[in-house]
Coordinates of C-alpha atoms in Angstrom, one line a residue:
M22 CA 115.7 13.1 -71.1
I23 CA 112.4 15.1 -71.3
L24 CA 110.5 12.2 -69.6
K25 CA 113.1 12.1 -66.7
K26 CA 112.8 15.9 -66.2
T27 CA 109.0 15.7 -66.1
F28 CA 109.0 12.9 -63.6
A29 CA 111.5 14.8 -61.4
S30 CA 109.2 17.9 -61.4
V31 CA 106.2 15.9 -60.4
A32 CA 108.1 14.3 -57.6
L33 CA 109.3 17.7 -56.3
A34 CA 105.8 19.1 -56.4
A35 CA 104.4 16.1 -54.4
A36 CA 107.2 16.5 -51.8
V37 CA 106.4 20.2 -51.4
L38 CA 102.7 19.4 -51.0
F39 CA 103.4 16.7 -48.4
V40 CA 105.6 19.0 -46.3
G41 CA 103.1 21.8 -46.6
C42 CA 100.3 19.5 -45.3
N43 CA 102.4 18.4 -42.3
K44 CA 103.2 22.0 -41.5
D45 CA 99.4 22.9 -41.5
D46 CA 98.6 19.9 -39.3
D47 CA 101.3 21.1 -36.8
N48 CA 99.5 24.4 -36.5
V49 CA 96.2 22.7 -35.4
D50 CA 96.5 22.0 -31.6
P51 CA 93.9 19.4 -30.7
S52 CA 94.4 20.3 -27.0
I53 CA 92.9 23.8 -27.5
P54 CA 89.2 23.8 -26.4
T55 CA 86.6 25.4 -28.6
V56 CA 83.0 26.6 -28.3
V57 CA 81.0 24.2 -30.4
S58 CA 77.5 25.6 -30.0
V59 CA 75.6 28.5 -28.5
S60 CA 71.9 29.2 -27.8
P61 CA 70.4 31.5 -28.8
A62 CA 72.4 31.4 -32.0
N63 CA 74.1 34.3 -33.7
D64 CA 71.5 36.7 -35.2
D65 CA 68.5 34.8 -33.8
T66 CA 65.4 37.0 -33.4
D67 CA 62.2 36.8 -31.4
I68 CA 64.0 35.3 -28.4
E69 CA 61.8 35.1 -25.3
R70 CA 62.6 37.6 -22.6
N71 CA 63.1 34.9 -20.0
A72 CA 65.7 33.1 -22.2
V73 CA 68.6 31.2 -20.6
I74 CA 71.8 31.6 -22.5
E75 CA 73.6 28.3 -23.2
F76 CA 77.0 27.5 -24.6
E77 CA 78.8 24.2 -25.0
F78 CA 82.5 23.5 -25.2
S79 CA 84.4 20.7 -27.1
E80 CA 85.7 19.3 -23.8
E81 CA 85.3 19.6 -20.1
M82 CA 86.4 22.9 -18.7
D83 CA 87.8 24.0 -15.4
P84 CA 84.5 25.1 -13.6
A85 CA 86.4 27.8 -11.7
T86 CA 87.1 29.6 -14.9
V87 CA 83.5 29.5 -16.2
N88 CA 81.9 32.5 -14.4
T89 CA 80.5 36.0 -14.8
T90 CA 84.0 37.3 -15.5
T91 CA 84.7 35.0 -18.5
F92 CA 81.1 35.1 -19.7
Q93 CA 79.2 38.4 -20.1
L94 CA 75.9 39.5 -21.6
K95 CA 75.6 43.1 -22.6
Q96 CA 72.9 45.4 -23.9
G97 CA 75.0 48.0 -25.7
S98 CA 77.7 48.8 -23.2
T99 CA 75.5 47.9 -20.2
L100 CA 76.4 44.6 -18.4
V101 CA 73.4 42.4 -17.8
P102 CA 73.5 40.9 -14.2
G103 CA 72.9 37.1 -13.9
A104 CA 74.3 33.8 -12.7
V105 CA 76.5 31.3 -14.5
A106 CA 76.2 27.6 -14.0
Y107 CA 78.4 24.9 -15.4
E108 CA 78.2 21.1 -15.7
G109 CA 79.9 18.6 -18.0
T110 CA 80.7 20.6 -21.1
T111 CA 77.7 22.9 -21.0
A112 CA 77.4 26.3 -19.3
T113 CA 74.3 28.5 -18.8
F114 CA 73.7 32.1 -18.0
T115 CA 70.4 33.1 -16.3
P116 CA 69.7 36.8 -16.3
T117 CA 68.7 38.2 -12.9
N118 CA 65.8 40.2 -14.5
S119 CA 63.8 39.8 -17.6
L120 CA 65.4 41.0 -20.8
A121 CA 63.9 44.0 -22.5
A122 CA 61.5 43.5 -25.5
G123 CA 62.8 44.0 -29.0
T124 CA 66.4 44.6 -27.9
V125 CA 69.7 43.4 -29.3
Y126 CA 72.0 41.6 -26.8
T127 CA 75.6 40.6 -27.2
A128 CA 77.2 37.6 -25.5
I129 CA 80.9 37.3 -25.0
I130 CA 83.1 34.3 -23.8
S131 CA 86.6 35.4 -23.1
K132 CA 89.9 33.6 -23.7
D133 CA 90.3 33.2 -20.0
V134 CA 87.9 30.3 -19.8
K135 CA 90.2 27.2 -19.6
D136 CA 90.0 23.5 -19.8
L137 CA 91.3 21.1 -17.1
A138 CA 94.8 21.2 -18.5
G139 CA 94.9 25.0 -18.3
H140 CA 94.4 25.7 -22.0
G141 CA 92.2 28.7 -22.9
I142 CA 90.1 28.9 -26.1
A143 CA 92.0 30.2 -29.1
E144 CA 90.0 33.5 -29.3
A145 CA 87.1 35.2 -27.6
K146 CA 83.6 34.1 -28.8
E147 CA 81.1 36.8 -29.4
W148 CA 77.6 36.7 -30.9
S149 CA 74.3 38.7 -30.8
F150 CA 70.6 38.0 -30.7
T151 CA 67.4 40.0 -30.5
T152 CA 64.5 39.5 -28.1
G153 CA 60.9 39.3 -29.1
G154 CA 57.9 40.8 -27.5
S155 CA 56.4 44.2 -28.2
T156 CA 58.0 47.5 -27.4
A157 CA 54.6 49.2 -27.8
T158 CA 52.0 49.3 -25.1
I159 CA 50.0 46.1 -25.0
A160 CA 46.3 46.6 -25.7
P161 CA 43.9 45.3 -23.1
V162 CA 41.6 42.4 -24.0
N163 CA 38.2 43.9 -25.0
L164 CA 35.6 42.1 -22.9
G165 CA 32.7 43.8 -24.5
T166 CA 29.5 43.4 -22.6
S167 CA 30.8 40.4 -20.7
A168 CA 32.5 43.0 -18.6
N169 CA 29.0 43.7 -17.1
Y170 CA 29.3 40.5 -15.1
V171 CA 31.6 39.4 -12.3
V172 CA 30.5 35.8 -12.9
L173 CA 29.4 34.6 -16.4
A174 CA 28.9 31.0 -17.4
K175 CA 27.1 28.9 -20.1
T176 CA 26.0 25.8 -18.3
A177 CA 25.8 26.3 -14.5
I178 CA 26.7 28.5 -11.5
N179 CA 26.8 26.4 -8.4
N180 CA 27.3 27.9 -5.0
S181 CA 27.8 26.3 -1.5
P182 CA 26.6 29.0 0.9
T183 CA 27.6 31.4 2.1
S184 CA 29.4 33.5 -0.5
A185 CA 29.7 37.3 -0.8
I186 CA 29.7 38.4 -4.4
T187 CA 29.9 42.0 -5.6
G188 CA 28.7 42.5 -9.1
D189 CA 26.2 40.9 -11.5
L190 CA 26.0 37.2 -12.4
G191 CA 24.8 35.8 -15.7
I192 CA 24.1 32.4 -17.3
S193 CA 23.2 31.6 -20.9
P194 CA 22.0 29.5 -22.7
A195 CA 21.2 27.6 -19.5
A196 CA 18.1 28.6 -17.5
E197 CA 17.8 30.1 -14.0
S198 CA 17.3 26.6 -12.6
Y199 CA 21.0 25.9 -13.3
I200 CA 22.0 28.5 -10.7
T201 CA 22.0 26.8 -7.3
G202 CA 22.9 27.7 -3.7
L203 CA 22.1 31.5 -4.0
A204 CA 18.5 31.4 -2.7
L205 CA 17.3 33.6 -5.6
T206 CA 14.3 35.9 -5.3
D207 CA 12.8 36.6 -8.7
D208 CA 12.0 40.0 -10.1
T209 CA 11.2 41.3 -13.6
G210 CA 14.0 40.3 -15.9
F211 CA 16.4 39.5 -13.1
A212 CA 16.7 37.9 -9.6
T213 CA 18.4 38.9 -6.4
S214 CA 20.2 37.1 -3.6
A215 CA 21.3 38.0 -0.1
Q216 CA 24.7 36.7 -1.1
V217 CA 25.0 39.0 -4.2
T218 CA 25.5 42.8 -4.2
G219 CA 24.1 43.1 -7.7
R220 CA 21.7 41.2 -9.9
V221 CA 21.4 37.7 -11.3
F222 CA 20.4 37.1 -14.9
A223 CA 19.5 33.9 -16.8
A224 CA 18.6 33.1 -20.4
D225 CA 15.0 32.2 -19.6
M226 CA 14.1 35.6 -18.0
V227 CA 12.0 38.1 -19.8
S228 CA 13.3 40.4 -22.6
P229 CA 15.8 42.0 -23.0
T230 CA 17.7 39.8 -20.5
S231 CA 18.0 36.8 -22.9
S232 CA 19.4 38.9 -25.9
N233 CA 21.7 40.8 -23.5
L234 CA 23.1 37.5 -22.3
T235 CA 23.5 36.1 -25.8
T236 CA 25.6 39.2 -26.7
A237 CA 27.6 38.9 -23.5
I238 CA 28.4 35.2 -24.1
D239 CA 29.5 36.0 -27.7
N240 CA 31.7 38.8 -26.4
M241 CA 33.2 36.5 -23.8
N242 CA 34.1 34.0 -26.6
T243 CA 35.6 36.8 -28.7
A244 CA 37.7 38.0 -25.7
Y245 CA 39.0 34.5 -25.1
N246 CA 40.1 34.2 -28.7
D247 CA 41.7 37.6 -28.6
A248 CA 43.7 36.7 -25.5
A249 CA 44.7 33.3 -26.9
G250 CA 45.7 34.8 -30.3
R251 CA 48.1 37.5 -29.1
P252 CA 51.3 37.0 -31.1
S253 CA 55.0 37.3 -30.1
P254 CA 54.9 36.4 -26.4
D255 CA 57.4 38.1 -24.2
F256 CA 57.8 35.1 -22.0
F257 CA 57.6 31.5 -23.2
E258 CA 57.3 28.4 -21.0
L259 CA 58.4 30.5 -17.9
S260 CA 59.7 28.1 -15.3
T261 CA 58.1 25.2 -17.3
G262 CA 54.8 26.3 -15.9
N263 CA 55.6 26.4 -12.2
I264 CA 55.4 30.1 -11.4
G265 CA 55.3 29.9 -7.6
G266 CA 57.3 32.6 -5.9
K267 CA 57.7 34.6 -9.1
T268 CA 57.4 38.3 -9.6
L269 CA 55.7 38.8 -13.0
S270 CA 56.3 42.0 -15.0
P271 CA 53.9 43.2 -17.7
G272 CA 53.8 41.3 -21.0
V273 CA 52.3 38.3 -22.9
Y274 CA 53.2 34.9 -21.3
K275 CA 52.7 31.6 -23.1
W276 CA 52.7 28.0 -21.9
T277 CA 51.9 24.9 -23.9
S278 CA 51.0 22.9 -20.8
T279 CA 49.5 23.3 -17.3
V280 CA 50.5 26.2 -15.1
T281 CA 50.7 25.7 -11.3
V282 CA 51.0 28.3 -8.6
P283 CA 52.2 26.4 -5.5
A284 CA 53.5 29.5 -3.7
S285 CA 52.4 33.1 -3.6
I286 CA 53.3 35.3 -6.6
T287 CA 53.5 39.1 -7.2
I288 CA 52.3 40.9 -10.3
N289 CA 54.3 44.1 -10.5
G290 CA 53.7 47.0 -12.8
G291 CA 52.0 50.3 -13.3
A292 CA 48.3 51.2 -13.4
N293 CA 48.1 51.1 -17.2
D294 CA 50.3 48.0 -17.7
I295 CA 48.8 44.8 -19.2
W296 CA 49.4 41.1 -18.5
I297 CA 48.1 38.4 -20.7
F298 CA 48.7 34.8 -19.6
Q299 CA 48.1 32.2 -22.4
I300 CA 47.7 28.7 -20.9
A301 CA 47.1 25.7 -23.2
E302 CA 46.0 23.3 -20.4
N303 CA 44.9 23.9 -16.8
L304 CA 45.6 26.6 -14.2
T305 CA 46.0 25.3 -10.6
V306 CA 46.5 27.5 -7.6
S307 CA 47.4 25.8 -4.4
S308 CA 45.5 26.4 -1.1
A309 CA 46.4 29.5 0.9
V310 CA 48.4 31.0 -2.0
N311 CA 48.1 34.7 -2.6
V312 CA 48.3 36.7 -5.9
T313 CA 49.5 40.1 -4.8
L314 CA 49.6 43.2 -6.9
S315 CA 52.3 45.9 -6.6
G316 CA 53.4 49.1 -8.2
G317 CA 49.9 50.2 -9.0
A318 CA 49.0 47.1 -11.1
Q319 CA 45.2 46.6 -11.5
A320 CA 43.2 43.4 -11.6
K321 CA 41.1 44.6 -14.5
N322 CA 44.3 44.7 -16.7
I323 CA 45.3 41.1 -15.9
F324 CA 43.9 38.4 -18.2
W325 CA 44.2 34.6 -17.6
Q326 CA 43.3 32.8 -20.8
V327 CA 43.0 29.1 -19.9
A328 CA 42.1 26.3 -22.3
G329 CA 41.6 23.8 -19.6
E330 CA 40.1 24.0 -16.1
V331 CA 40.9 26.7 -13.5
T332 CA 41.1 25.6 -9.9
I333 CA 41.7 28.1 -7.1
G334 CA 42.6 26.3 -3.8
T335 CA 41.0 26.8 -0.5
T336 CA 41.5 30.2 1.2
A337 CA 43.7 31.3 -1.7
H338 CA 43.4 34.8 -3.1
F339 CA 43.5 35.4 -6.8
E340 CA 43.5 38.6 -9.0
G341 CA 42.5 39.2 -12.6
V342 CA 40.0 38.3 -15.3
I343 CA 39.7 34.6 -15.8
L344 CA 38.7 33.5 -19.3
S345 CA 38.3 29.8 -19.2
K346 CA 37.5 27.5 -22.2
T347 CA 36.0 25.1 -19.7
G348 CA 35.2 25.6 -16.0
I349 CA 36.3 27.6 -13.0
T350 CA 36.2 26.3 -9.4
L351 CA 36.9 28.3 -6.3
G352 CA 37.8 26.2 -3.3
T353 CA 36.3 26.8 0.1
G354 CA 37.0 30.3 1.4
A355 CA 39.0 31.4 -1.7
S356 CA 38.6 34.9 -2.8
L357 CA 38.8 36.6 -6.2
K358 CA 39.2 40.2 -7.2
G359 CA 38.4 40.0 -10.9
R360 CA 36.0 38.2 -13.1
A361 CA 35.1 34.5 -13.5
L362 CA 34.1 34.1 -17.2
A363 CA 33.6 30.4 -18.1
Q364 CA 32.5 28.6 -21.2
T365 CA 31.0 25.9 -19.0
A366 CA 30.4 26.2 -15.3
V367 CA 31.5 28.3 -12.3
I368 CA 31.6 26.5 -9.0
L369 CA 31.7 28.6 -5.8
D370 CA 32.1 27.6 -2.1
A371 CA 31.8 30.2 0.6
N372 CA 33.9 32.7 -1.5
V373 CA 34.4 36.4 -1.7
V374 CA 34.2 37.6 -5.3
V375 CA 34.6 41.3 -6.1
Q376 CA 34.6 42.8 -9.6
P377 CA 37.5 45.1 -10.4
Q378 CA 37.0 48.8 -10.8

């Protein structure tokens, strides 16, 4: 009798469990879409200020319902303007302007986003992330005595006449003979040229020129390493390196490949703002492209740190201090307001080069 009672109790418990499982399964509607991933993820930090927000659904959604009404990005209570794009199961939000540095942003997907059958997500999705970059004023790159030169190189300065250069030129450890095309006239410790409003210095000239150039070259190397080593970039891989047509706000920019400028760009900011461009490969500026400054931005506060070669196309105009690990070439008729500081050679061809004030 006891055995029969125990068996009956076990059977009853199993039946209750079976019914309960079926009831739970009935509450899970497989037709309801879900958000399966977001990027940046919740609580992510050091997000680049040019980040594109991405979110993926469990199934294809009705594109008409994926828009700036059903997706919003906010900084506090302020709505961030931008554009939503949708394809397949993935949507993206691209802010109209760069995000602020060191700031918390909240992303929200509403229940009004629906799949092709008209089912909305079960509940709104909300998550937050924090941008990187520095909220403090960026310190300029200290050029040391390399700032005494508008053109400074280690191996050669080659010019195809006729250029117009305002500022001093220097070369070290190479000798004066490695400066060509400037028709130099020697003086004591320096040389002059009709194409240079300033003086030309080389490592084999009388003291103290040689030691001054050694210090300047050392300072140039230090400045390059300073620019390359600035941490926490504000902008990472902006436009995958094609920055043509962009307006660039102050900050530290980083690319792990070549940067191209196929169309004119604007560098916009105040007189004391700083721009540091960290480029792991080459910098190539197309012919007839202009770099324009606005808002009071100054060429002396713009630093282009380039691990590869720098090529400025014919008749192009460029602004800023170029710190090249290798060489700098200015195409025929190109102009530069800034400095060309190269750890190999600088090649000129009927150029206008003016040092910044």
